[in-house]
mmCIF file of C-alpha atoms in Angstrom:
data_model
loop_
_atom_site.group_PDB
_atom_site.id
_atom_site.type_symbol
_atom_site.label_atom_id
_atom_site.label_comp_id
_atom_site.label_asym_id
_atom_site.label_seq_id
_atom_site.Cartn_x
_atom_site.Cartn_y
_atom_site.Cartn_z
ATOM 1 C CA UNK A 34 30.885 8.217 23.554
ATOM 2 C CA UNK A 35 33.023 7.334 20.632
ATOM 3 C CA UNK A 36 31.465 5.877 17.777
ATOM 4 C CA UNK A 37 31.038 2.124 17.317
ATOM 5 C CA UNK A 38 30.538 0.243 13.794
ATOM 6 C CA UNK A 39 27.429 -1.715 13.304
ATOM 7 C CA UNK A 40 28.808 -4.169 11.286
ATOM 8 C CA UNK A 41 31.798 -5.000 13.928
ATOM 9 C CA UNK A 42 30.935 -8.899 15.190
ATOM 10 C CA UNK A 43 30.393 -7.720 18.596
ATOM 11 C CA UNK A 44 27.651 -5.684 18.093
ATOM 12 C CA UNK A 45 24.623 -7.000 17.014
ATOM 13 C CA UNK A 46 22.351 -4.579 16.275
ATOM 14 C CA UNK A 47 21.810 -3.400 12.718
ATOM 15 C CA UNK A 48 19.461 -0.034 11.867
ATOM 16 C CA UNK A 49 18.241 0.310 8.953
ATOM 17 C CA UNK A 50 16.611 3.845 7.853
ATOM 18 C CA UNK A 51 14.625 5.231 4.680
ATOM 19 C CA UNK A 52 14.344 8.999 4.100
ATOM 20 C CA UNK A 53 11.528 10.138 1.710
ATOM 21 C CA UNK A 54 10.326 14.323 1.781
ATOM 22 C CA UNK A 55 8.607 13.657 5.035
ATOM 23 C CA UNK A 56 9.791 11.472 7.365
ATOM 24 C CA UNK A 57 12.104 8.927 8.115
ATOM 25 C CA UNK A 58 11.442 5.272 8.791
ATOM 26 C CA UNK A 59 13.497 3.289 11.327
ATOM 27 C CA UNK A 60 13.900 -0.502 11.872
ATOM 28 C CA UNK A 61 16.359 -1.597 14.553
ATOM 29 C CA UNK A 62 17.498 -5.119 14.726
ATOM 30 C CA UNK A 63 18.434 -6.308 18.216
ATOM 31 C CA UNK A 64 19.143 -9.503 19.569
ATOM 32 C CA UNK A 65 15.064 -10.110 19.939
ATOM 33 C CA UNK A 66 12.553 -8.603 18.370
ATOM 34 C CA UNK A 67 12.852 -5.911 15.870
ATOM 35 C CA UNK A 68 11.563 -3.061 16.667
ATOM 36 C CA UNK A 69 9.874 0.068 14.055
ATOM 37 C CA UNK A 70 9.165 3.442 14.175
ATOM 38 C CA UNK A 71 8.395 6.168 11.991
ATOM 39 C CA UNK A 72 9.258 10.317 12.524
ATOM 40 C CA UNK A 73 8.556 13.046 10.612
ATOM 41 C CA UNK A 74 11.796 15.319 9.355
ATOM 42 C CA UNK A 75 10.117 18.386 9.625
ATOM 43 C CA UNK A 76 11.051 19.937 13.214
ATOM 44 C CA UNK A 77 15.012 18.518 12.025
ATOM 45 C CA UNK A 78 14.762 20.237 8.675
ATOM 46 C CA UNK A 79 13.902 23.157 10.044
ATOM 47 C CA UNK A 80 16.662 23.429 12.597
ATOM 48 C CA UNK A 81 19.527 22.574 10.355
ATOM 49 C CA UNK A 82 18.242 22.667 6.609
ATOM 50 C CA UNK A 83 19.623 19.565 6.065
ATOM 51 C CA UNK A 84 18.808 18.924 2.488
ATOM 52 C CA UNK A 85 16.710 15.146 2.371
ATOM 53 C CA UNK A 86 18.012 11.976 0.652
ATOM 54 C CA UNK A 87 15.543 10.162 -1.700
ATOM 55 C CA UNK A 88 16.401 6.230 -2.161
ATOM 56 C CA UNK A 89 17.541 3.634 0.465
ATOM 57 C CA UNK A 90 20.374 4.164 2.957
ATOM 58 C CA UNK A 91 21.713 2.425 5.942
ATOM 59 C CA UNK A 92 23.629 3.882 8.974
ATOM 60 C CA UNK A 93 26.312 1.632 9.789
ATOM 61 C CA UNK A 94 27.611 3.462 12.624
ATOM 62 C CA UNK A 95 26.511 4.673 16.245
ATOM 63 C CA UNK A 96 27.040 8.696 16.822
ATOM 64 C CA UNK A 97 27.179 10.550 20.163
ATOM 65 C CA UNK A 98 24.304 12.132 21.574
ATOM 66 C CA UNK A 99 23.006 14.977 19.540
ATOM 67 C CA UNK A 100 20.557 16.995 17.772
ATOM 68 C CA UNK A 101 18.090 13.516 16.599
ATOM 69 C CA UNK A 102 16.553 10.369 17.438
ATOM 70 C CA UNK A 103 16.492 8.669 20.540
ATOM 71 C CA UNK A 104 15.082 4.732 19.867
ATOM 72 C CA UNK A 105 13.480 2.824 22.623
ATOM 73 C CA UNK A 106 13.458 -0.948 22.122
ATOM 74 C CA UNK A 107 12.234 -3.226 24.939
ATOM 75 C CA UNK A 108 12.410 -0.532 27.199
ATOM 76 C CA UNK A 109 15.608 0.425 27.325
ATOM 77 C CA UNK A 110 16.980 3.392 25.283
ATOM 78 C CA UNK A 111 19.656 3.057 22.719
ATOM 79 C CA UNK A 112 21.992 5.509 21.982
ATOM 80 C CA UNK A 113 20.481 8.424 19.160
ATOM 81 C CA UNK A 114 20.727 8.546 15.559
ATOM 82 C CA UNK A 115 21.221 11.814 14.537
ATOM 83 C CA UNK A 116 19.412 13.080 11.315
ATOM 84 C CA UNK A 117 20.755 16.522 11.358
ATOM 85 C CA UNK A 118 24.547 17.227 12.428
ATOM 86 C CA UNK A 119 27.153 14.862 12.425
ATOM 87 C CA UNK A 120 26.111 11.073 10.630
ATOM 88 C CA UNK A 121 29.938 8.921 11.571
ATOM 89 C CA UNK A 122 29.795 6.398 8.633
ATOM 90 C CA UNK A 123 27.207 6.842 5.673
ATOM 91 C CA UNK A 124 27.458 3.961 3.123
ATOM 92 C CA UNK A 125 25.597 5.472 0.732
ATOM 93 C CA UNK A 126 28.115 4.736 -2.413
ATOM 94 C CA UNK A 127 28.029 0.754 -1.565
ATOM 95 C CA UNK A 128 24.386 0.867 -1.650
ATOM 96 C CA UNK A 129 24.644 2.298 -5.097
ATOM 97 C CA UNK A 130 26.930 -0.265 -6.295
ATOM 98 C CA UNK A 131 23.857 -2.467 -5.804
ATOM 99 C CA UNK A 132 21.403 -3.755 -8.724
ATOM 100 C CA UNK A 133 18.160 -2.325 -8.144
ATOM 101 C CA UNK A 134 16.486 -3.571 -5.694
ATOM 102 C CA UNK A 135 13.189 -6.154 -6.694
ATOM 103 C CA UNK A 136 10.587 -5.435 -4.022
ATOM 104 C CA UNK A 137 8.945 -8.785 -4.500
ATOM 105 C CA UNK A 138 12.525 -10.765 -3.589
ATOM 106 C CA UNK A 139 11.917 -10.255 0.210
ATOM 107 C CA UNK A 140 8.087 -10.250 -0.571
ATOM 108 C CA UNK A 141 7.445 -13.575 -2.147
ATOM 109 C CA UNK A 142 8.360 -14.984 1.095
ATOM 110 C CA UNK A 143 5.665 -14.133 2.691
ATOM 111 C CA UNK A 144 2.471 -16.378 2.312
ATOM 112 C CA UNK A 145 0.121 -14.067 0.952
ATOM 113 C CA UNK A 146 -0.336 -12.316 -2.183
ATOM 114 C CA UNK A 147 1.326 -9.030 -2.610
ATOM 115 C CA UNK A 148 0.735 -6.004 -5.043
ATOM 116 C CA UNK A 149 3.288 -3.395 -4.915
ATOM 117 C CA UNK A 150 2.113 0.325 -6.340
ATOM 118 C CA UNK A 151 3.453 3.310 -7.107
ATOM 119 C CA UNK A 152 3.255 5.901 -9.469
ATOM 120 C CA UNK A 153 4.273 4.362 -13.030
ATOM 121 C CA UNK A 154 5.045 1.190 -11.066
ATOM 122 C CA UNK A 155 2.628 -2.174 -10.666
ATOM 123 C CA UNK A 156 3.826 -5.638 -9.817
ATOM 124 C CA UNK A 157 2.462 -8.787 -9.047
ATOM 125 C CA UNK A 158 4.450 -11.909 -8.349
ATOM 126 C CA UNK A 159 6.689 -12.097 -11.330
ATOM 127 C CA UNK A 160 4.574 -9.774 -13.309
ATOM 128 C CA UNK A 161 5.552 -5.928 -14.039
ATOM 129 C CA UNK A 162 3.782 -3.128 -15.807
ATOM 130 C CA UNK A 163 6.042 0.270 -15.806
ATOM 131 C CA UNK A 164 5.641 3.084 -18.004
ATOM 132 C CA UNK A 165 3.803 1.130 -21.060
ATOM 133 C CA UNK A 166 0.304 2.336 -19.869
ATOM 134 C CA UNK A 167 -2.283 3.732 -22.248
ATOM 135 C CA UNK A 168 -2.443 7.685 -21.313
ATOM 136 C CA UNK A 169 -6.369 7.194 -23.258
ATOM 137 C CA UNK A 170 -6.926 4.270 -20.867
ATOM 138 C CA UNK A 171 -5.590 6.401 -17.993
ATOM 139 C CA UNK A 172 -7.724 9.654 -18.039
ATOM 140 C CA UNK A 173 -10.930 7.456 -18.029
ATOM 141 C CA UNK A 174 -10.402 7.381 -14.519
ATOM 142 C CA UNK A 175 -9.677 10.987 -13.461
ATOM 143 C CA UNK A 176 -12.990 12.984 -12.455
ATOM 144 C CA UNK A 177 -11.227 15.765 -14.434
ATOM 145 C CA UNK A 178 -10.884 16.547 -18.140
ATOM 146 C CA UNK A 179 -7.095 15.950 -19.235
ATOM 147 C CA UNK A 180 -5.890 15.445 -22.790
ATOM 148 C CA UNK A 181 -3.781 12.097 -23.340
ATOM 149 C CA UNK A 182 -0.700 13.695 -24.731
ATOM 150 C CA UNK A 183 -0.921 16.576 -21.955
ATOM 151 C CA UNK A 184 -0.758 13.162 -19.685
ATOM 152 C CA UNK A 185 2.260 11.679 -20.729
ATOM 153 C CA UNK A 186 4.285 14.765 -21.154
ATOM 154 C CA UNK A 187 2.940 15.254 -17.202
ATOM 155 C CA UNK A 188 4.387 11.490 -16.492
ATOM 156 C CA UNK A 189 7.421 11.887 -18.398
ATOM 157 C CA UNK A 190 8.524 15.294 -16.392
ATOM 158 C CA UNK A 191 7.666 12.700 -13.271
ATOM 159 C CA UNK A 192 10.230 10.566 -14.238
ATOM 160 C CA UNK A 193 12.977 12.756 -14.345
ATOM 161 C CA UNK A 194 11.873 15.163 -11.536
ATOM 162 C CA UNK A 195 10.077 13.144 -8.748
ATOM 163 C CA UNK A 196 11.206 15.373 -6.420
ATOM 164 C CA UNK A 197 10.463 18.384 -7.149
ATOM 165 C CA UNK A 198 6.965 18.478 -8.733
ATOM 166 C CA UNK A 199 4.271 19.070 -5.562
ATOM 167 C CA UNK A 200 1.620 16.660 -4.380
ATOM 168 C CA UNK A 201 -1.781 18.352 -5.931
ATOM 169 C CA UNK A 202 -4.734 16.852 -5.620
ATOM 170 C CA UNK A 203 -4.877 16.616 -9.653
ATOM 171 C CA UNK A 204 -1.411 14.591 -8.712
ATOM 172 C CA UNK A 205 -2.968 12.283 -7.014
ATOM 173 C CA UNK A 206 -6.130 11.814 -8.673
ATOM 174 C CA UNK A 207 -3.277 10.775 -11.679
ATOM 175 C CA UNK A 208 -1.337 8.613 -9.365
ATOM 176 C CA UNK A 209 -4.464 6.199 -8.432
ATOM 177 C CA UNK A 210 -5.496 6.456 -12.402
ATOM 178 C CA UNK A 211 -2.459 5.372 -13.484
ATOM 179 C CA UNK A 212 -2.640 2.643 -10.957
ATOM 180 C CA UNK A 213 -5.983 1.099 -11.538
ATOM 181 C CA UNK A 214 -5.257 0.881 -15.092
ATOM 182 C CA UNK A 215 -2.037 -0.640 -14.168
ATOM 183 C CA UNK A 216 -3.426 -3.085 -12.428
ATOM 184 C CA UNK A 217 -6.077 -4.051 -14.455
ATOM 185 C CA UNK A 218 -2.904 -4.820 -17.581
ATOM 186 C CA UNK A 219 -0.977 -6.617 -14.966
ATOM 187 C CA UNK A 220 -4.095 -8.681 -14.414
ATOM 188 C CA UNK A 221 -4.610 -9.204 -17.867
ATOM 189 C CA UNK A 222 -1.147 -10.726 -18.446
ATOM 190 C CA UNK A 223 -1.748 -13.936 -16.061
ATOM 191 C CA UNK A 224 -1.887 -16.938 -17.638
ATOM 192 C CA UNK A 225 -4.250 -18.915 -16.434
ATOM 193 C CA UNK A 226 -6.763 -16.181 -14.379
ATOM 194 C CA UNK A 227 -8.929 -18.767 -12.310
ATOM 195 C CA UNK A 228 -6.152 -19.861 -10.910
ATOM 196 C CA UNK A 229 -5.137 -16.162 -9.743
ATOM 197 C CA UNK A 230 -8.846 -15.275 -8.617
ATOM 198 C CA UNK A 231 -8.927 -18.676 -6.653
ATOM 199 C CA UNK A 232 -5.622 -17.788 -4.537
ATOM 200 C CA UNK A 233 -6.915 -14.270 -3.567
ATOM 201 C CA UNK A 234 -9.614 -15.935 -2.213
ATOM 202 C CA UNK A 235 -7.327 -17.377 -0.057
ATOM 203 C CA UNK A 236 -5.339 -15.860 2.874
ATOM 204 C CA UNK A 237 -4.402 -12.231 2.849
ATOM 205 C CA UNK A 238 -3.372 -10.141 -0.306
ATOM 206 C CA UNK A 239 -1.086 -7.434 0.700
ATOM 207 C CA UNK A 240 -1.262 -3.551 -0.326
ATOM 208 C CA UNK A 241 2.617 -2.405 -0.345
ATOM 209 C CA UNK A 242 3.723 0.836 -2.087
ATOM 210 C CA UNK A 243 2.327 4.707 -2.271
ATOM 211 C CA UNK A 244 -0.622 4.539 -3.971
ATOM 212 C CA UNK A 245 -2.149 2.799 -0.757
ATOM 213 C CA UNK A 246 -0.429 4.504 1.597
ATOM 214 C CA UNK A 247 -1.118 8.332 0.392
ATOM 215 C CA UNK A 248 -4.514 7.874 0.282
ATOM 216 C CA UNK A 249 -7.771 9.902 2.057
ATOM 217 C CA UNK A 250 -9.235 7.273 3.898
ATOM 218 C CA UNK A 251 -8.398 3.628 3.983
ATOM 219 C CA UNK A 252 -11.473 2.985 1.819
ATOM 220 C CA UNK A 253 -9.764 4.622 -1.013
ATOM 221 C CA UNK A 254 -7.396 2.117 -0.818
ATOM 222 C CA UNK A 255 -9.667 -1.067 -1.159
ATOM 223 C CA UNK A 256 -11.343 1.324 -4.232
ATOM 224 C CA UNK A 257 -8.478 1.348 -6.071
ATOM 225 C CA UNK A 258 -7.587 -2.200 -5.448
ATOM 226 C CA UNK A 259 -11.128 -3.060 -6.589
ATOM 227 C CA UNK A 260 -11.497 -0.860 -9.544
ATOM 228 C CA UNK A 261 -7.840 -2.631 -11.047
ATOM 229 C CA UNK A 262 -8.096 -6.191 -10.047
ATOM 230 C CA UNK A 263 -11.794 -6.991 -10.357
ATOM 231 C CA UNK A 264 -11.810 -9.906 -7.450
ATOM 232 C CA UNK A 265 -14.287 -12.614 -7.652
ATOM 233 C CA UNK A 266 -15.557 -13.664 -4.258
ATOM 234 C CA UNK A 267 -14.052 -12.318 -0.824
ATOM 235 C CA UNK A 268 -10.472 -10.972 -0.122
ATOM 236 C CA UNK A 269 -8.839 -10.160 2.915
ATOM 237 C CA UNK A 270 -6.959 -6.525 2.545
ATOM 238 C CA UNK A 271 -3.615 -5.533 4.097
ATOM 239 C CA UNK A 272 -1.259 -2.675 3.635
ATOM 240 C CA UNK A 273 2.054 -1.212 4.661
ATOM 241 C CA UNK A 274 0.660 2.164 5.896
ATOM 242 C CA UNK A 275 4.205 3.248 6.913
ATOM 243 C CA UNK A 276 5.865 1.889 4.045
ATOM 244 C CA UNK A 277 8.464 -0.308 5.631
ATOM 245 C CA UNK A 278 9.521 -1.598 2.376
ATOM 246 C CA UNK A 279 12.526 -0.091 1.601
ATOM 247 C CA UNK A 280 14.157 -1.097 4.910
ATOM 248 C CA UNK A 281 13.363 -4.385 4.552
ATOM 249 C CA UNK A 282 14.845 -4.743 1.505
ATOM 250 C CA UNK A 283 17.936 -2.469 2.471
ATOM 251 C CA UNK A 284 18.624 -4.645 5.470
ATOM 252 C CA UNK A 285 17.855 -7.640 3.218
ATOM 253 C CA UNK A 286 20.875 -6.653 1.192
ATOM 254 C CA UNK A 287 23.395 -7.124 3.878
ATOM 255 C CA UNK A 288 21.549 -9.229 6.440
ATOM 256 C CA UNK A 289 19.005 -11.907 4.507
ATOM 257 C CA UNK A 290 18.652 -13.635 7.545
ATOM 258 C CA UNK A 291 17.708 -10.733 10.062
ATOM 259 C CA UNK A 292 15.401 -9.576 7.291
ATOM 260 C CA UNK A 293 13.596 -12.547 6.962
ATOM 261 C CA UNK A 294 13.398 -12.024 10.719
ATOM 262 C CA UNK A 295 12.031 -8.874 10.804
ATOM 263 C CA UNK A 296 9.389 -9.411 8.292
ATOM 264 C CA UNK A 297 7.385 -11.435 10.957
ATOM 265 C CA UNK A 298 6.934 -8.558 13.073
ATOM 266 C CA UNK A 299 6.552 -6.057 10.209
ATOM 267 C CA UNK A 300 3.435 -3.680 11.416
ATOM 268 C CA UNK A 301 0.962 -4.090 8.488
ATOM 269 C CA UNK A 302 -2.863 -1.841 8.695
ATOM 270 C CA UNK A 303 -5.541 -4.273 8.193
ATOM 271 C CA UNK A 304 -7.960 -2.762 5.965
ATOM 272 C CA UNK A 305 -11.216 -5.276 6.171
ATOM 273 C CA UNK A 306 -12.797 -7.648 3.239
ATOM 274 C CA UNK A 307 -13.282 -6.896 -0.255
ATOM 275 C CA UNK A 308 -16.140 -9.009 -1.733
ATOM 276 C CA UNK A 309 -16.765 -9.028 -5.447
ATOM 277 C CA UNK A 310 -19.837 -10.384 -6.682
ATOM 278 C CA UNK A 311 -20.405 -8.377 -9.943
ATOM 279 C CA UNK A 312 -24.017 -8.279 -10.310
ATOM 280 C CA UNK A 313 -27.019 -7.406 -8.613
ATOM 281 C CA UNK A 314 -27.258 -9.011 -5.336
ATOM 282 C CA UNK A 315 -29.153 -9.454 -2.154
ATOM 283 C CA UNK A 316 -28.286 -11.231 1.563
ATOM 284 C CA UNK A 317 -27.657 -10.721 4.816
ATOM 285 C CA UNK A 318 -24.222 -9.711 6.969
ATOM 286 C CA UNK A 319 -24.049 -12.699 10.053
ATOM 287 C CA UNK A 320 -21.641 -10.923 12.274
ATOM 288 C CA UNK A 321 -19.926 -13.911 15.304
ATOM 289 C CA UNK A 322 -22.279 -11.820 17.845
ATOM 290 C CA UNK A 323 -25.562 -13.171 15.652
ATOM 291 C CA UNK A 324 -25.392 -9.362 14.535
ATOM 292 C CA UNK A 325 -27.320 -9.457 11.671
ATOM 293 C CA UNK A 326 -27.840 -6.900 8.725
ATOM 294 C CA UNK A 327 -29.654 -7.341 5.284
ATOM 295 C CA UNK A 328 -28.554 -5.881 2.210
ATOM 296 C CA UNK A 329 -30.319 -5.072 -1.190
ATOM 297 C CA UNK A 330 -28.286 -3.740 -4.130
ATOM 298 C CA UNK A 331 -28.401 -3.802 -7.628
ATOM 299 C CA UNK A 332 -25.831 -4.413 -10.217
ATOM 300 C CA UNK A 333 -23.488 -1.602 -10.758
ATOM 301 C CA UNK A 334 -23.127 -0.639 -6.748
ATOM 302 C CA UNK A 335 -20.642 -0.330 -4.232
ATOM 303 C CA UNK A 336 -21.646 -0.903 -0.525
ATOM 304 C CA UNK A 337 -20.066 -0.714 2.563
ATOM 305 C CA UNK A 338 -20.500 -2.158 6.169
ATOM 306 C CA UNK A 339 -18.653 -0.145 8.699
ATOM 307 C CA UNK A 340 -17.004 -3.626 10.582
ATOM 308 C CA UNK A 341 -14.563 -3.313 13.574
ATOM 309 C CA UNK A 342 -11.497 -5.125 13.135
ATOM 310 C CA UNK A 343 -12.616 -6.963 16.760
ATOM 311 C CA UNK A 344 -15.430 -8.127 14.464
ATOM 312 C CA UNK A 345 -15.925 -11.370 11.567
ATOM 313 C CA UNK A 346 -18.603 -13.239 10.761
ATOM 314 C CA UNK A 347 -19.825 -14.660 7.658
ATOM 315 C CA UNK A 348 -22.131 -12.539 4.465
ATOM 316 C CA UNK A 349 -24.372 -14.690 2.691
ATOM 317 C CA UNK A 350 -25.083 -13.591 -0.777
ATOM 318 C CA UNK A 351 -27.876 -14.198 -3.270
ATOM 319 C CA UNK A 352 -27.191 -13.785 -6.911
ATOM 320 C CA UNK A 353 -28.486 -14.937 -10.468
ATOM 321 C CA UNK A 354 -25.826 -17.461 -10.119
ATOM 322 C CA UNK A 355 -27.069 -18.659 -6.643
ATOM 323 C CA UNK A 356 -26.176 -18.663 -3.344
ATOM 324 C CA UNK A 357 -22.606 -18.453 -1.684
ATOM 325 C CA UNK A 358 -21.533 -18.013 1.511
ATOM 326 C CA UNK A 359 -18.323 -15.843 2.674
ATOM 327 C CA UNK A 360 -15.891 -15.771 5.218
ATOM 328 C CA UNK A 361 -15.273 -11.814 6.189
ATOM 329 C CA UNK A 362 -13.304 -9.416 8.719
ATOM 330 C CA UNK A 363 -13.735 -6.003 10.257
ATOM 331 C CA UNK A 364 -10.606 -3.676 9.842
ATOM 332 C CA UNK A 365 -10.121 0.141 8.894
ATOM 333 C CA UNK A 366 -12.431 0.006 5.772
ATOM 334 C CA UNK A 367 -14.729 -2.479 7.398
ATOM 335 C CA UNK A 368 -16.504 -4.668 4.897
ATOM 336 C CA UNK A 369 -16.878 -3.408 1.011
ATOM 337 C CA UNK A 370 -19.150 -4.785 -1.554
ATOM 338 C CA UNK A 371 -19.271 -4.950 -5.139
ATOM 339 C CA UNK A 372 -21.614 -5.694 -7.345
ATOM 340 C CA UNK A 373 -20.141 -3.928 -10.572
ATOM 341 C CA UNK A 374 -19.441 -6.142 -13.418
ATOM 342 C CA UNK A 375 -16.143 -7.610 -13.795
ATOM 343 C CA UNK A 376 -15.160 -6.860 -17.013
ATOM 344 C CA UNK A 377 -15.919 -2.435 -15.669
ATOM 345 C CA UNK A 378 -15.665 -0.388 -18.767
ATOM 346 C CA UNK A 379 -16.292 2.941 -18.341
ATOM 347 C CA UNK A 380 -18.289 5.114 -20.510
ATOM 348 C CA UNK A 381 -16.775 6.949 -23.301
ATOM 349 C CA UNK A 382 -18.432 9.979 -22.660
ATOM 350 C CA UNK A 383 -16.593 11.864 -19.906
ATOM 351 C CA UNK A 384 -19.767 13.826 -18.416
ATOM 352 C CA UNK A 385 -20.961 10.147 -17.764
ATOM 353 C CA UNK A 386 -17.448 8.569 -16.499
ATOM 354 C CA UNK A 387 -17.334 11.538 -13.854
ATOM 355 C CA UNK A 388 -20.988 10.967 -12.877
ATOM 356 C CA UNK A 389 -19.931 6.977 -12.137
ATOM 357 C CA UNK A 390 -16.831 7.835 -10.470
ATOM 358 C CA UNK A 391 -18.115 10.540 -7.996
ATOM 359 C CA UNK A 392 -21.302 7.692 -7.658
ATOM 360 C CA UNK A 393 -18.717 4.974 -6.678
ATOM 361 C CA UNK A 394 -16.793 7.419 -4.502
ATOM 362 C CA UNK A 395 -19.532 8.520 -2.355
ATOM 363 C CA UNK A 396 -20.239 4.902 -1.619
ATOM 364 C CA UNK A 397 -17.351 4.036 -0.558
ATOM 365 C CA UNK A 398 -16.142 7.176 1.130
ATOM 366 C CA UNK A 399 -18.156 10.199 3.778
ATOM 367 C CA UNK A 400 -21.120 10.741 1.564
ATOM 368 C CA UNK A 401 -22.373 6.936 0.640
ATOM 369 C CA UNK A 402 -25.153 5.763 2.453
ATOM 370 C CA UNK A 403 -23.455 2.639 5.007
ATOM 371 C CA UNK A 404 -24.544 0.555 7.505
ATOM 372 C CA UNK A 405 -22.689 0.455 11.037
ATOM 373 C CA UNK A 406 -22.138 -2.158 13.830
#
C-alpha cells in the first residue's frame, strides 16, 4: 500500500505519538472520537535496536504493513505505524523550529486547576518555579542523608544528561523532594492565597507530569500533592497516568482545533479526595449508602479511607474551629485526611525528619492503619 500524507485534505486523520525510554503514546484523530493508547517499546527495541527519541514528534505519514503497531479505533483497524523499520515522513526538524512548548496553553482550557510536575519543573497557572530551588530546603524531604552541594551537582548532571542517568530509588526519592518543595514556592508566589485555596475547593485540580505518574501507589501521588500545596478543606484529585501531555500539545501545534477536541476525551486516573483540615480533628465518613465510619485523629496525622470510585458521600468534621461539612469521592487513593498544620516545617534534626516522613508514609501507603468500605 503506498504511503499516504496525513496532512493531504482528503485524509482526515492526524496521529500524534510521544516516545520516552519506555513506551510510546498514541492519539489518533478520526473523524469522531479520538481514540488513545499506550505500548511499551521494549519487544520493538529488542528486535531492531532502534535507538529511542526523547521530545515530541508527529508521524505525518501512513507506512505499509510492517514490523509495529496496528491501531483499532471504533472497531475497525487502521493501517500500522511502524516503530522499528521504515517511518515514510518524520517531521522531526519542523517540530524543532517550534518555541518550546507551554504545557499550560492547551491546559488552561480546561475548567479545573492544573499542576504540571516534573523533575526541576513546577507550574501552576501562570506561575513557574524551575531550577531556583533551595538544595537545603530540598533534602529535608529525602528519608536519606544527602549533603546540599552533593544535591545540586546531582541536579545539574540531570540537566544535561536526562537520559542517561538510571531511575534509583534515591532518584526518585529526589524527584518527589524536589517537587514538594517546588510546590510549596510556587504556592508561596500567589498573590492573593484565599482566593487560590477557595478555587481548589472547587471542581477538580489536575495532576499532569512525572512526578505523579512514576509513583508506587496512587497514594503517593495525593502525598506529594499534599505535602507541597497544603489545601484547606476538600479537593478532588486527577492525574494523567499515561502522560498524554505531550501529544496534546504536539497535535495542538498543527491542529488547535482537533486538540481542543481531543482533550474532552483525554483518559485521566481519578485518584479520590484530599481533605486538609490541619489540626486535630474528629467526625464521621457518611458514605450515599448511609455507610457510616467515625474517625479520631490528632493534629499532626494522615488518615486514609479506602473509598471506591463507585462511592461519594459527605465527611463531617469537628475541629477547634467548628464544624464543616464536605463533599468527597472514592477513586484509586480513596479518601485522604490531613490534619498536619498548614504552615508543615519539618524538623531540623534529620533523625527526627526521617522518623515523620516514614510516620506519614506508612499512613498513607501498605503499612498505615486504614479503614475500608
Amino acid at each position: 500500500m503506498p504511503a499516504k500524507n496525513l496532512l493531504t485534505k482528503e485524509c482526515k486523520e492526524v496521529i500524534a505519538l510521544d516516545f520516552s525510554s519506555s513506551s510510546v503514546r498514541v492519539l489518533y484523530c478520526g473523524d469522531s472520537k479520538p481514540g488513545f493508547f499506550s505500548y511499551s517499546l521494549a519487544p520493538f527495541l529488542l528486535r531492531e535496536k532502534l535507538p529511542v527519541l526523547e521530545g515530541l514528534l508527529e508521524v505525518l505519514s501512513w507506512v505499509e504493513r510492517d514490523l509495529g503497531l496496528e491501531l483499532q479505533h471504533n472497531g475497525h483497524w487502521r493501517p500500522s505505524i511502524v516503530l522499528v523499520g521504515r517511518l515514510v515522513s518524520l517531521e522531526l526538524k519542523k517540530i524543532l523550529s517550534y518555541p518550546p512548548l507551554d504545557p499550560l496553553m492547551l491546559l488552561r482550557r480546561l475548567k479545573r486547576l492544573v499542576f504540571f510536575a516534573r523533575s526541576g519543573i513546577v507550574a501552576f497557572d501562570n506561575h513557574w518555579v524551575s531550577g531556583d530551588v533551595d538544595p537545603e530546603k530540598v533534602v529535608r524531604w529525602l528519608p536519606f542523608p544527602l549533603n546540599p552541594n552533593d544535591l545540586a551537582d546531582y541536579l545539574f548532571n540531570v540537566s544535561l544528561f536526562t537520559q542517561t542517568i538510571p531511575d534509583t530509588r534515591e532518584s526518585l526519592y529526589i524527584k518527589q523532594a524536589l517537587v514538594r518543595e517546588s510546590l510549596k514556592q510556587l504556592v508561596g508566589k500567589i498573590s492573593g492565597r484565599d482566593g487560590f485555596y477557595n478555587s481548589l475547593n472547587k471542581g477538580k485540580s489536575l495532576l499532569i507530569g512525572s512526578a505523579f505518574s512514576q509513583v508506587v501507589s496512587p497514594s503517593q501521588a495525593v502525598s506529594i500533592f499534599l505535602d507541597g500545596v497544603r489545601p484547606r478543606g476538600a479537593v478532588f484529585l486527577e492525574r494523567d497516568l499515561d502522560q498524554w501531555l505531550p501529544c496534546l500539545l504536539v497535535l495542538y501545534c498543527y491542529y488547535p482545533k482537533i486538540a481542543k477536541k481531543a482533550v474532552k476525551y483525554w483518559p485521566r486516573n481519578f485518584l479520590g479526595t484530599a481533605v486538609g483540615l490541619g489540626m486535630e480533628a474528629n467526625g464521621t465518613l457518611i458514605l450515599d449508602d448511609k455507610t457510616t465510619s467515625e474517625f479520631h485523629l490528632g493534629e499532626g496525622e494522615l488518615f486514609q479511607f479506602f473509598v471506591p470510585a463507585s462511592k461519594s458521600g459527605w465527611l463531617r468534621a469537628r475541629t477547634r474551629n467548628g464544624l464543616s461539612d464536605y463533599r468527597v469521592r472514592g477513586g484509586e487513593a480513596g479518601l485522604i485526611i490531613d490534619t498536619r498544620s498548614y504552615d508543615l516545617i519539618l524538623p531540623e534534626s534529620f533523625e527526627q525528619r526521617k522518623m515523620l516522613l516514614d510516620k506519614w508514609a506508612g499512613e498513607v501507603g501498605a503499612r498505615g492503619q486504614k479503614s475500608q468500605f
